[in-house]
Coordinates of C-alpha atoms in Angstrom, one line a residue:
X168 CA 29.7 49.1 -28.5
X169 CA 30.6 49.5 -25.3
X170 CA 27.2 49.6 -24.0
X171 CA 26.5 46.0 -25.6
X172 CA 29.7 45.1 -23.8
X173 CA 28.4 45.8 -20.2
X174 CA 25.1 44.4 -21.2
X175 CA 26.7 41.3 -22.2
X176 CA 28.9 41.0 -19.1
X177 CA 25.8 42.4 -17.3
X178 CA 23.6 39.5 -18.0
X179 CA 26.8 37.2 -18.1
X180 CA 27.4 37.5 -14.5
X181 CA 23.4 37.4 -13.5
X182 CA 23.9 33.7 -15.5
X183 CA 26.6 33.1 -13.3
X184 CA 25.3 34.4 -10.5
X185 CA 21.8 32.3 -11.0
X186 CA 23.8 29.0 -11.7
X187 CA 25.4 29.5 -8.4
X188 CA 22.7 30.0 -6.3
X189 CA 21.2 27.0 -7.8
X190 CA 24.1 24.8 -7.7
X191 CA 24.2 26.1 -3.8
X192 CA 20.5 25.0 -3.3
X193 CA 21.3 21.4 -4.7
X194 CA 24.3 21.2 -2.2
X195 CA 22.5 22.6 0.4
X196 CA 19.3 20.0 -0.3
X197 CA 21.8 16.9 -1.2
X198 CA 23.3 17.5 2.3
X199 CA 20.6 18.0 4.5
X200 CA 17.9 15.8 2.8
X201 CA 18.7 12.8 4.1
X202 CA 17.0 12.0 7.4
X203 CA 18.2 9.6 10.2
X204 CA 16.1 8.8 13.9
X205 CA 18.0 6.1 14.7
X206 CA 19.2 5.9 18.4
X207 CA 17.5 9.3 18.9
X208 CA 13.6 8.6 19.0
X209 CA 12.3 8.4 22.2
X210 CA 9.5 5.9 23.0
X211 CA 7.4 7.3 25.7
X212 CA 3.8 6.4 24.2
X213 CA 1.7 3.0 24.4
X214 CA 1.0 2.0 20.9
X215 CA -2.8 2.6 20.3
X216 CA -4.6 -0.8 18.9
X217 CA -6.6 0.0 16.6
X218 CA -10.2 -1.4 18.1
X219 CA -12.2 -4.2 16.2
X220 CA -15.4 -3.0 14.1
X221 CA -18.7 -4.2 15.7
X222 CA -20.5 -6.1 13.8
X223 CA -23.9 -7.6 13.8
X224 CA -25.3 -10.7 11.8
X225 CA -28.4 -10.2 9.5
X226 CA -31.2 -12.7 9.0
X227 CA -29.5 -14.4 6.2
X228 CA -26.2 -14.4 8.0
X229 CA -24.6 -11.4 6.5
X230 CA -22.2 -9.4 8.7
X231 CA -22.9 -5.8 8.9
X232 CA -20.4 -3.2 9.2
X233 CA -21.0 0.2 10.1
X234 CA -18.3 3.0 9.0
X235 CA -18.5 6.7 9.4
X236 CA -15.7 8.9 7.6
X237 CA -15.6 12.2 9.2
X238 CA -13.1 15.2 10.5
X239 CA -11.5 15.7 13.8
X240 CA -8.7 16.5 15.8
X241 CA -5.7 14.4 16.9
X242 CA -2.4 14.8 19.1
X243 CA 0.3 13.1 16.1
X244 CA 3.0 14.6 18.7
X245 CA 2.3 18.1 17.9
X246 CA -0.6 19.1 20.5
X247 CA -4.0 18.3 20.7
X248 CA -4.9 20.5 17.9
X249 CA -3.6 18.6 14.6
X250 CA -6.4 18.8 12.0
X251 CA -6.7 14.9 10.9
X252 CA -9.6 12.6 9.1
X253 CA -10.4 9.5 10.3
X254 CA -13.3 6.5 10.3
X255 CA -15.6 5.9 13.4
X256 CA -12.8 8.1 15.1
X257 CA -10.5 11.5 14.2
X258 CA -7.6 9.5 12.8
X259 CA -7.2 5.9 10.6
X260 CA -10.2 3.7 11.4
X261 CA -10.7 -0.1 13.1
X262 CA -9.9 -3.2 12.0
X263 CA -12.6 -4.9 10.1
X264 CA -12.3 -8.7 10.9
X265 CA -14.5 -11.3 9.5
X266 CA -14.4 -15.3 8.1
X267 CA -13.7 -16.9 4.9
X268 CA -17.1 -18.0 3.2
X269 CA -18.9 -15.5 5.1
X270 CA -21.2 -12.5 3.2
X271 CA -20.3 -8.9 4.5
X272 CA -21.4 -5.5 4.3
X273 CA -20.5 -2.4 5.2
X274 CA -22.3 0.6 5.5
X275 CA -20.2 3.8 4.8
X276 CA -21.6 6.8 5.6
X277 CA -19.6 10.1 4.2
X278 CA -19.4 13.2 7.0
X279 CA -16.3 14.6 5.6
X280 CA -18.1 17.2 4.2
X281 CA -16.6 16.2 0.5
X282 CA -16.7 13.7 -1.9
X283 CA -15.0 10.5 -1.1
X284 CA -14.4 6.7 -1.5
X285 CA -13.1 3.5 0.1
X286 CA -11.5 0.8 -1.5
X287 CA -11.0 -2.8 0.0
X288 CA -7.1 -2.8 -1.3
X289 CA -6.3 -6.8 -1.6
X290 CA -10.0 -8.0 -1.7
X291 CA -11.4 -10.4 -4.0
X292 CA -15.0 -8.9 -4.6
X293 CA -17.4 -7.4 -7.8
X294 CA -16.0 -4.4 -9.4
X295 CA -19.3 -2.5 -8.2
X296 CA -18.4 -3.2 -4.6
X297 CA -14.4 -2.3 -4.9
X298 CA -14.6 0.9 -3.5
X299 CA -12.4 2.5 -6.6
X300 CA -12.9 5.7 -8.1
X301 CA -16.4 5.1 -9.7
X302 CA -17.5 4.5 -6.4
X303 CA -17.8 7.9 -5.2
X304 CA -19.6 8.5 -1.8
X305 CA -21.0 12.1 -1.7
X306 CA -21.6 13.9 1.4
X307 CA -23.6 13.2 3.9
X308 CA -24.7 9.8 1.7
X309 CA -24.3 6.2 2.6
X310 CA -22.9 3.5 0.4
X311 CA -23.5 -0.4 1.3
X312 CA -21.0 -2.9 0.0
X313 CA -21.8 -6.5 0.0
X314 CA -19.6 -9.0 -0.9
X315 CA -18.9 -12.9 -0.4
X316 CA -15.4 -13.5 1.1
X317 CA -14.0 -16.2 -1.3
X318 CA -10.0 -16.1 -0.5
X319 CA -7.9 -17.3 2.2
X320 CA -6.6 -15.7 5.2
X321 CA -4.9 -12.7 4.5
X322 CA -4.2 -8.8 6.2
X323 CA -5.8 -6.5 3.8
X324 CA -6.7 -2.9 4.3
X325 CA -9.1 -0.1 3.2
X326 CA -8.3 3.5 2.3
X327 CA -10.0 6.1 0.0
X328 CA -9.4 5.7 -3.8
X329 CA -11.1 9.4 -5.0
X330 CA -9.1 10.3 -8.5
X331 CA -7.1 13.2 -8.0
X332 CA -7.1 13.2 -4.2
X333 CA -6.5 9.5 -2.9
X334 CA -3.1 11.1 -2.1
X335 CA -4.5 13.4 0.4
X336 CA -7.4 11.7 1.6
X337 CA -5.2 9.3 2.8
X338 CA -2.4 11.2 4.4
X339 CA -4.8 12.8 6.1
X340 CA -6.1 9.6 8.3
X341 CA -8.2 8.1 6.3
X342 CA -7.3 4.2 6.4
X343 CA -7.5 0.5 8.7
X344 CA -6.9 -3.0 8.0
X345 CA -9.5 -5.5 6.8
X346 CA -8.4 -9.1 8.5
X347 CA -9.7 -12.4 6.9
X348 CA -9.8 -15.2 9.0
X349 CA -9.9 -19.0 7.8
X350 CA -10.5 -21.7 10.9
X351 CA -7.9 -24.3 8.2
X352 CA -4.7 -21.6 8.9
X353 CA -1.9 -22.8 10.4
X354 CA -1.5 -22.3 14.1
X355 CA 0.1 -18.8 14.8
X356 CA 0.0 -16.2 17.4
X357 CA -3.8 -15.0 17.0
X358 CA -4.7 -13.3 19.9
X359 CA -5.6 -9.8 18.0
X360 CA -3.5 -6.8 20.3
X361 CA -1.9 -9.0 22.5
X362 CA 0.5 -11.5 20.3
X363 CA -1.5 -10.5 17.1
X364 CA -0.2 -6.7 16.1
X365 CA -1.5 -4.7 13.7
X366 CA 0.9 -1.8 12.8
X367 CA 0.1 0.6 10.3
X368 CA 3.1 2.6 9.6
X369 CA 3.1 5.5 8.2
X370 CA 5.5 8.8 7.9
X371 CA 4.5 12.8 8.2
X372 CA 5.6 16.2 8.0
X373 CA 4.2 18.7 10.2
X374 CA 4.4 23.0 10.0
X375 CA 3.9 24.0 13.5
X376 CA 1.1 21.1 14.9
X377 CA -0.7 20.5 11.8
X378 CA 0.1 18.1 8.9
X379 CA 2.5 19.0 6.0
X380 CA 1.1 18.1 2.3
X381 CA 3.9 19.4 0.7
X382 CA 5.8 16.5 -1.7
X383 CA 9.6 16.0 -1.4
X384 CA 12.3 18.5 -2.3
X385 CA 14.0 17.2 -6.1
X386 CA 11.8 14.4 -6.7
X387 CA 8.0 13.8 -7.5
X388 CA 7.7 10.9 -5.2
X389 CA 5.0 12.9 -3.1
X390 CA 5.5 13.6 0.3
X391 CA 8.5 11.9 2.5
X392 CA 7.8 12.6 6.6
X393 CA 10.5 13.4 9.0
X394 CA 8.1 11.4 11.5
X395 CA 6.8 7.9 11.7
X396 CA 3.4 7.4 13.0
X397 CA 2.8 3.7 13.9
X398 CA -1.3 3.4 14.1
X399 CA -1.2 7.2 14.4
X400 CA 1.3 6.7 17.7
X401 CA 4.3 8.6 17.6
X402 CA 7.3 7.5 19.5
X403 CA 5.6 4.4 20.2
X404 CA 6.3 1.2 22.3
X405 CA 4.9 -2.5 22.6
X406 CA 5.0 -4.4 25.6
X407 CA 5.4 -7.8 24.7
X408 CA 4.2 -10.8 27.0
X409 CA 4.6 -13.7 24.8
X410 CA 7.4 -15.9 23.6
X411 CA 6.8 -15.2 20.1
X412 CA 4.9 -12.2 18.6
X413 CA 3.0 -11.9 15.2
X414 CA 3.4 -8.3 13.6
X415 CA 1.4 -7.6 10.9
X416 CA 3.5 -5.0 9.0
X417 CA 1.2 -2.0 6.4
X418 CA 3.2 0.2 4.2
X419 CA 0.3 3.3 4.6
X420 CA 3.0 5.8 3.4
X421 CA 2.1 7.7 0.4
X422 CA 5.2 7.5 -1.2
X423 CA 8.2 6.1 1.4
X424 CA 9.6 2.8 0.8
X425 CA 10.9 0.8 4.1
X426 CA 13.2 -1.9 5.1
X427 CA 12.1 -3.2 8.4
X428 CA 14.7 -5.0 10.8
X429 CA 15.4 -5.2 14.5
X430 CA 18.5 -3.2 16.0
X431 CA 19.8 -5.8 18.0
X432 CA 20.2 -7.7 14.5
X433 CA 17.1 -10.3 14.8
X434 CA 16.4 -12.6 12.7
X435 CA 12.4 -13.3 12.6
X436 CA 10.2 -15.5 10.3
X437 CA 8.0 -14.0 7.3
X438 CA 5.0 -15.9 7.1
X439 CA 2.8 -14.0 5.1
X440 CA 2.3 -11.2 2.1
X441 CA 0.0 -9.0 0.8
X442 CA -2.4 -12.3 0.0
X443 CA -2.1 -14.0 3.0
X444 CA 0.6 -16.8 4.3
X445 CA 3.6 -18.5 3.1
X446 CA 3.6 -22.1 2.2
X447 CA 6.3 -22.0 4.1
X448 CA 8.3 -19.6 6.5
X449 CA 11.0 -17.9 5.2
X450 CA 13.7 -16.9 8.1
X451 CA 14.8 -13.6 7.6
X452 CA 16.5 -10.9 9.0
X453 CA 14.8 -7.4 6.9
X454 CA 12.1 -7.3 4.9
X455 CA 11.2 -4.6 2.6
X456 CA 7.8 -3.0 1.9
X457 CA 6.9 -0.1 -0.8
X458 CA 3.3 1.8 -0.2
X459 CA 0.6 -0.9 0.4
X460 CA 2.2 -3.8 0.5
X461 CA 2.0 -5.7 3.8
X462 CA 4.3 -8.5 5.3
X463 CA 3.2 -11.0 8.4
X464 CA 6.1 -11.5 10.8
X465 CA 7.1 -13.6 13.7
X466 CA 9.2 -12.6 16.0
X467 CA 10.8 -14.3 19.4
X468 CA 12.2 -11.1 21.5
X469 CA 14.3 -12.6 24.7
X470 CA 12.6 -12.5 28.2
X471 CA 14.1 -9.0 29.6
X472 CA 15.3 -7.5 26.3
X473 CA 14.5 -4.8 24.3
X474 CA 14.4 -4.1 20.3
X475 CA 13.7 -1.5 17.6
X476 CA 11.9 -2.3 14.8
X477 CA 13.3 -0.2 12.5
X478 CA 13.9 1.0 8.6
X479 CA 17.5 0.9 7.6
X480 CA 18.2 2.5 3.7
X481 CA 16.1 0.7 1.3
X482 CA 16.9 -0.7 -1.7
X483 CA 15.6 1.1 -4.2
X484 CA 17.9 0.6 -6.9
X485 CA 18.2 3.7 -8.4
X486 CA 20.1 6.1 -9.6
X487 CA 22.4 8.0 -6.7
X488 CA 19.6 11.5 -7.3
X489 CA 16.4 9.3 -6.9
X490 CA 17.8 7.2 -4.0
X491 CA 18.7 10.3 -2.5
X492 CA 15.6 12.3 -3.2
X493 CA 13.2 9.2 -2.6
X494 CA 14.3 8.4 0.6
X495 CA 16.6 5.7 -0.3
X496 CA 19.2 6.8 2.2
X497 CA 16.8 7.4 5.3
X498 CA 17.3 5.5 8.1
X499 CA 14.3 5.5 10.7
X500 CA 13.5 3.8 14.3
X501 CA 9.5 2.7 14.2
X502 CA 8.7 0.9 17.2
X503 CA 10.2 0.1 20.6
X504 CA 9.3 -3.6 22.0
X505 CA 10.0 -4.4 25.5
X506 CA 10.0 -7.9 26.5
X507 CA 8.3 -9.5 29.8
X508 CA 10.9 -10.6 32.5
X509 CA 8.9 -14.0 32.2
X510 CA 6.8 -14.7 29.1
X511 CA 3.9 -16.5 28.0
X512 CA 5.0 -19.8 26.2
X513 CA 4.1 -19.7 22.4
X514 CA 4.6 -22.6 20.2
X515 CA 6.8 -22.6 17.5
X516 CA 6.4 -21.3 14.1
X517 CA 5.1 -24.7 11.8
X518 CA 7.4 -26.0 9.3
X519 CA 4.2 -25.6 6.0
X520 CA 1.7 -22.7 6.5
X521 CA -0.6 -23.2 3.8
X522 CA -0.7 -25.4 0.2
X523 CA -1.4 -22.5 -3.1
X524 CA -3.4 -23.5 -5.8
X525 CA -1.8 -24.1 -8.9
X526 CA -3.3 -21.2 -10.9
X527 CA -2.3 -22.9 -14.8
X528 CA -1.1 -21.8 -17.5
X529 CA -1.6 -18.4 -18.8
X530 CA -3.4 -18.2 -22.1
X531 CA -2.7 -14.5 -22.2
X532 CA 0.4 -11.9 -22.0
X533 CA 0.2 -8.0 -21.4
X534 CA 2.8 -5.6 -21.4
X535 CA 2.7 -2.2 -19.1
X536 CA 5.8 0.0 -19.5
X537 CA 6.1 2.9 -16.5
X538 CA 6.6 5.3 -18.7
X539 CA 6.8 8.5 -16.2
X540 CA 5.3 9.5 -13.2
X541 CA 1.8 10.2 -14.8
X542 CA 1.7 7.4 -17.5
X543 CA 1.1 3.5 -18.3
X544 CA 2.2 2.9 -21.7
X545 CA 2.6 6.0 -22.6
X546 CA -1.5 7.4 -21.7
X547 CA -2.6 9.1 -18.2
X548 CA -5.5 7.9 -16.4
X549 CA -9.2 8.2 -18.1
X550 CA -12.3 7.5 -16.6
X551 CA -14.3 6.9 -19.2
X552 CA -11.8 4.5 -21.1
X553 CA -11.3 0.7 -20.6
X554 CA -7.7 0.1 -21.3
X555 CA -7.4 -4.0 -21.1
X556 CA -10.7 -6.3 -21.0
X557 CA -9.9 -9.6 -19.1
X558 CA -11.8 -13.4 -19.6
X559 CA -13.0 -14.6 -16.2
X560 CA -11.4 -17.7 -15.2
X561 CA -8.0 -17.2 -17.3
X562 CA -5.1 -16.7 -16.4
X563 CA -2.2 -14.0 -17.8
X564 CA 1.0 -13.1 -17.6
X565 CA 1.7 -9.3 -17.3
X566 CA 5.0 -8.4 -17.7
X567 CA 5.5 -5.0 -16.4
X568 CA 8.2 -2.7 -16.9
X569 CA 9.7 0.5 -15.4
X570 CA 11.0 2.8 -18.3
X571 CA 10.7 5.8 -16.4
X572 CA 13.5 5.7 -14.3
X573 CA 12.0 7.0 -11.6
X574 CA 10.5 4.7 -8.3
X575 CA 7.4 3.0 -8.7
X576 CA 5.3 0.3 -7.5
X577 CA 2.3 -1.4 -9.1
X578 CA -0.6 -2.5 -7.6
X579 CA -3.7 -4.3 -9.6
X580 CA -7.4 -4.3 -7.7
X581 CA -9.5 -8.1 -7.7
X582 CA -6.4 -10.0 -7.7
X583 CA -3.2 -11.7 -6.0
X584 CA -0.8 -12.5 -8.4
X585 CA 2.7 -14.8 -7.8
X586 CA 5.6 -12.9 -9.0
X587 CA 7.5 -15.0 -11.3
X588 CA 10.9 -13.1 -11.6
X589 CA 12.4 -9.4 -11.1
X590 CA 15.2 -7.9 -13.0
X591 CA 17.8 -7.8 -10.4
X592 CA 16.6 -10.1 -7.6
X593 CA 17.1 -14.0 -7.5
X594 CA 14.5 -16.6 -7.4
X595 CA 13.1 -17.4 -4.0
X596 CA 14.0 -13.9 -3.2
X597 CA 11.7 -12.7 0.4
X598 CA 9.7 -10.1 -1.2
X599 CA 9.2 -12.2 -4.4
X600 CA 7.4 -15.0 -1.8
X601 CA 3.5 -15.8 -1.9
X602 CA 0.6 -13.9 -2.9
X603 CA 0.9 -10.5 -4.0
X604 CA -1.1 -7.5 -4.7
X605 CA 1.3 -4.7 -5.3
X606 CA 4.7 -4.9 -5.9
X607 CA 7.7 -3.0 -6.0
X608 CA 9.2 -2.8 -9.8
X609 CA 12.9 -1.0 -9.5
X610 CA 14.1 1.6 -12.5
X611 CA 14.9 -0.5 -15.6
X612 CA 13.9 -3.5 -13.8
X613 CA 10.7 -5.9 -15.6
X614 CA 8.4 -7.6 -13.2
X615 CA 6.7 -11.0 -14.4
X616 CA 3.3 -11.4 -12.9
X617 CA 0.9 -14.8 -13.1
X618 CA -2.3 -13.5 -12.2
X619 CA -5.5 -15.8 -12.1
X620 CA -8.9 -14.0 -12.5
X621 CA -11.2 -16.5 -10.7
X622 CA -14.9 -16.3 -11.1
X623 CA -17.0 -14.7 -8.6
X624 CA -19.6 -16.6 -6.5
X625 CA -22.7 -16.9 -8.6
X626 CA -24.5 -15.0 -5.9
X627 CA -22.1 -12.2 -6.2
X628 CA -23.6 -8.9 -8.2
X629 CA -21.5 -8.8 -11.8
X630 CA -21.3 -5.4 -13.9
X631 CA -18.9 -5.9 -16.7
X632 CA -19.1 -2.7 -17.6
X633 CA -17.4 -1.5 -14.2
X634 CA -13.9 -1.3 -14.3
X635 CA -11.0 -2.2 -11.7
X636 CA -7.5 -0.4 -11.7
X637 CA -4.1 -1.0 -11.8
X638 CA -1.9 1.8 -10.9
X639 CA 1.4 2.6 -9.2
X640 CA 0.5 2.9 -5.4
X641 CA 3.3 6.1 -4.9
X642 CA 0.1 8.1 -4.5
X643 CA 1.3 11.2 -5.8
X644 CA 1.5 9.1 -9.3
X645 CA -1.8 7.7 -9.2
X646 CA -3.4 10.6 -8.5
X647 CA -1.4 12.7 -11.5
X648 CA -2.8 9.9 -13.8
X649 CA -0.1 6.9 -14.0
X650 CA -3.4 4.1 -13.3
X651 CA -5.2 2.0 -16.2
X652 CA -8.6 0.5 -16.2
X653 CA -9.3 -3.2 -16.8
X654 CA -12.8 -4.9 -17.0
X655 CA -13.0 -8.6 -16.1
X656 CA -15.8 -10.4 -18.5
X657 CA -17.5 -13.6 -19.6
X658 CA -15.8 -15.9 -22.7
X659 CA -18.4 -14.8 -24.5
X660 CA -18.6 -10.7 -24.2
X661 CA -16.6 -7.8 -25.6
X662 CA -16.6 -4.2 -23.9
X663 CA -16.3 -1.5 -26.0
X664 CA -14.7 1.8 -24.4
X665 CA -13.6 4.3 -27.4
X666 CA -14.3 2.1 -29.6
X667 CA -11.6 -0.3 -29.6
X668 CA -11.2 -2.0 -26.2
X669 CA -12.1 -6.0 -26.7
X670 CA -12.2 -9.4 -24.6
X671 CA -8.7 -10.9 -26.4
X672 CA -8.9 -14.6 -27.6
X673 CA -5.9 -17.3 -26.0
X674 CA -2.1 -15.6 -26.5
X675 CA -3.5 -12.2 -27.9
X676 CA -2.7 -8.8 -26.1
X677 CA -5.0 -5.9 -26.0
X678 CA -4.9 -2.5 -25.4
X679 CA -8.4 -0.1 -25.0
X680 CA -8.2 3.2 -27.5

């Protein structure tokens, strides 16, 4: 008896003992997780413009592209020595820039030394050309894109979309912007790395001088930096020579969610979303951006003044353990800009920027419940399954929800849809405003999307058998499964994927098997 006594106290106080070294850990990561640069960055480095593609013009007109993905080195802030990926360089890539109306293609060429992809993330083009994760690009091959450009003005980008490893590929360097230009825009600041800005922001972790891949500490967000990298400058700084500057704002994160403002508490104008402009500025003071959305800003700094752009807590509306563990309570400086004593005059922001087309009525309404951070309605990611077949030249409402409770975004490929409402957020709310591709959707909180699948140009190459994505864009999630495929067809065809998957007739909802 006494014997099972000192056993029982004996593995009594090992419980206790265990439950207090874990209770310590949580203290000891709830106190220290949090991570604030403000005030204490220092901005010694030019920001690096990321250099236009070369192009040249076929017979028929086409615009060629040519993009080599391959491995290098890169000083991030840690040495010369930091192991990074990057396009036509050793980290991110240029910035693709061509016209509304015009035909393009790229040629990608794949020296990684592994299998790859690149997706055009807020382009309207075949599924074929989309760059997902049926378009793989083994090594040392070259895959050739074409597409007509049939959507207005807009700052896209392009990143790697490989199932499983998008999360890595891309943390790793592998991304640049994809401008569309369309001579009808209104008159802005244009002049591309002068009063035209791309930044491509992005956070990392480092051990020692190379890049840190481990995710964050009590949460399955993926990996949350201690640095920010703005187009792969640390501590960077913009010298600014015009009255008014147009910054052209990327979310690359994998996972962290900012709000961007200006330390000395300037208000600026957002002109433009994931899909391209406003129809009319919105006058702002913070805007807020989750992984792959983009915002167009301008911004009028005083001659002989200098600002932050920084990221103040976000948002995230969550519980207090996922706002702390997802970076909700980070506060980080991004990018030092220094005014001219005497700038160039710029003229003032127009009162309308662009009309939208009225997309109709939807005939159609699907439901997509975030059900954890692998699943979409309740089923992981499967390659060989169609989940939801779409009629060209309908429009739906998809009314998505987040049940999870843990932070998510969502993000659907072909498309820009208008968000109609948010649990939580008002009408006419800033990052509710124009043409969206991905979209922020808080725990609990249901997202209304209108979403108008136009017809390709008749020129265009149509395989209705090859599938786009939807998918949160927290890359960690994607890549563990939490992304659906969706085929966009004729009136008249059905796709079959397990058997079940069907083109749905007006006001039905379908779901693949």
């Amino acid at each position: 008896m006494k014997h099972l006594v000192r056993l029982v106290t004996a593995l009594f106080a090992v419980g206790a003992i265990l439950v207090i070294a874990v209770a310590g850990i949580g203290v000891y990561a709830w106190n220290n997780t949090v991570i604030d640069t403000t005030g204490k960055t220092v901005f010694d480095r030019p920001l690096a413009i990321p250099p236009l593609a070369a192009s040249t013009l076929d017979e028929d007109g086409t615009r060629v592209f040519d993009l080599t993905m391959r491995q290098g080195t890169s000083d991030l802030g840690h040495g010369p020595g930091t192991r990074t990926w990057g396009i036509d360089g050793d980290h991110l890539g240029p910035t693709l820039r061509a016209d509304r109306g015009e035909r393009v293609r790229v040629n990608v060429t794949n020296r990684l030394g592994e299998t790859s992809t690149l997706h055009w993330h807020g382009m309207h083009l075949p599924a074929v050309m989309d760059g997902g994760p049926h378009q793989r690009i083994e090594p040392d091959e070259t895959w050739s894109p074409h597409w007509t450009i049939d959507q207005p003005a807009a700052s896209l980008w392009y990143h790697p979309h490989l199932h499983g490893s998008t999360a890595e590929h891309v943390y790793r360097g592998l991304a640049g912007m994809f401008l569309i230009d369309d001579p009808d825009s209104a008159a802005l600041p244009h002049e591309y790395g002068v009063d035209d800005i791309p930044l491509i922001v992005q956070d990392k972790k480092f051990d020692g001088d190379q890049l840190d891949t481990d995710g964050a500490m009590f949460t399955d967000v993926g990996v949350l930096g201690d640095e920010i990298l703005v187009n792969g400058t640390p501590g960077p700084y913009l010298e600014v020579t015009g009255e008014r500057t147009r910054l052209r704002l990327l979310n690359g994160s994998n996972a962290r969610i900012y709000n961007f403002s200006f330390s000395t508490g300037l208000s600026f104008d957002l002109v433009g979303t994931d899909g391209g402009l406003l129809e009319r500025p919105v006058t702002t003071r913070s805007v807020q951006l989750s992984p792959g959305e983009r915002a167009e800003i301008v911004v009028a700094i005083p001659a002989g003044t200098d600002t932050v752009l920084r990221s103040t807590s976000p948002d995230l509306r969550a519980d207090f353990w996922q706002t702390r563990f997802a970076g909700g309570d980070d506060r980080l400086d991004i990018l030092e800009l220094r005014a001219a004593d005497t700038l160039t005059p710029s003229p003032p922001v127009p009162d309308r920027l662009t009309t939208f087309v009225d997309p109709g009525e939807p005939t159609n309404t699907r439901t997509f419940d975030l059900t954890s951070t692998r699943t979409i309605n309740n089923r992981e990611m499967d390659m060989e399954r169609i989940d939801e077949v779409v009629v060209a030249g309908t429009t739906e409402l998809w009314e998505v929800r987040n049940a999870s409770g843990s932070v998510h975004n969502f993000h659907v490929h072909d498309v820009q849809f208008r968000v109609l409402s948010m649990t939580g957020l008002p009408d006419g709310h800033p990052s509710l405003a124009g043409r969206k591709d991905t979209v922020y959707v808080p725990p609990g909180a249901t997202a209304r999307l209108l979403l108008r699948f136009d017809d390709l140009p008749d020129d265009e190459p149509v395989d209705t058998s090859v599938p786009y994505m939807y998918h949160c864009h927290l890359l960690r999630h994607e890549d563990n499964g939490m992304m659906g495929q969706f085929t966009v067809v004729g009136p008249d065809e059905t796709t079959l994927s397990g058997g079940s998957a069907t083109a749905p007739g007006r006001g039905g909802h379908t779901h693949g098997g």
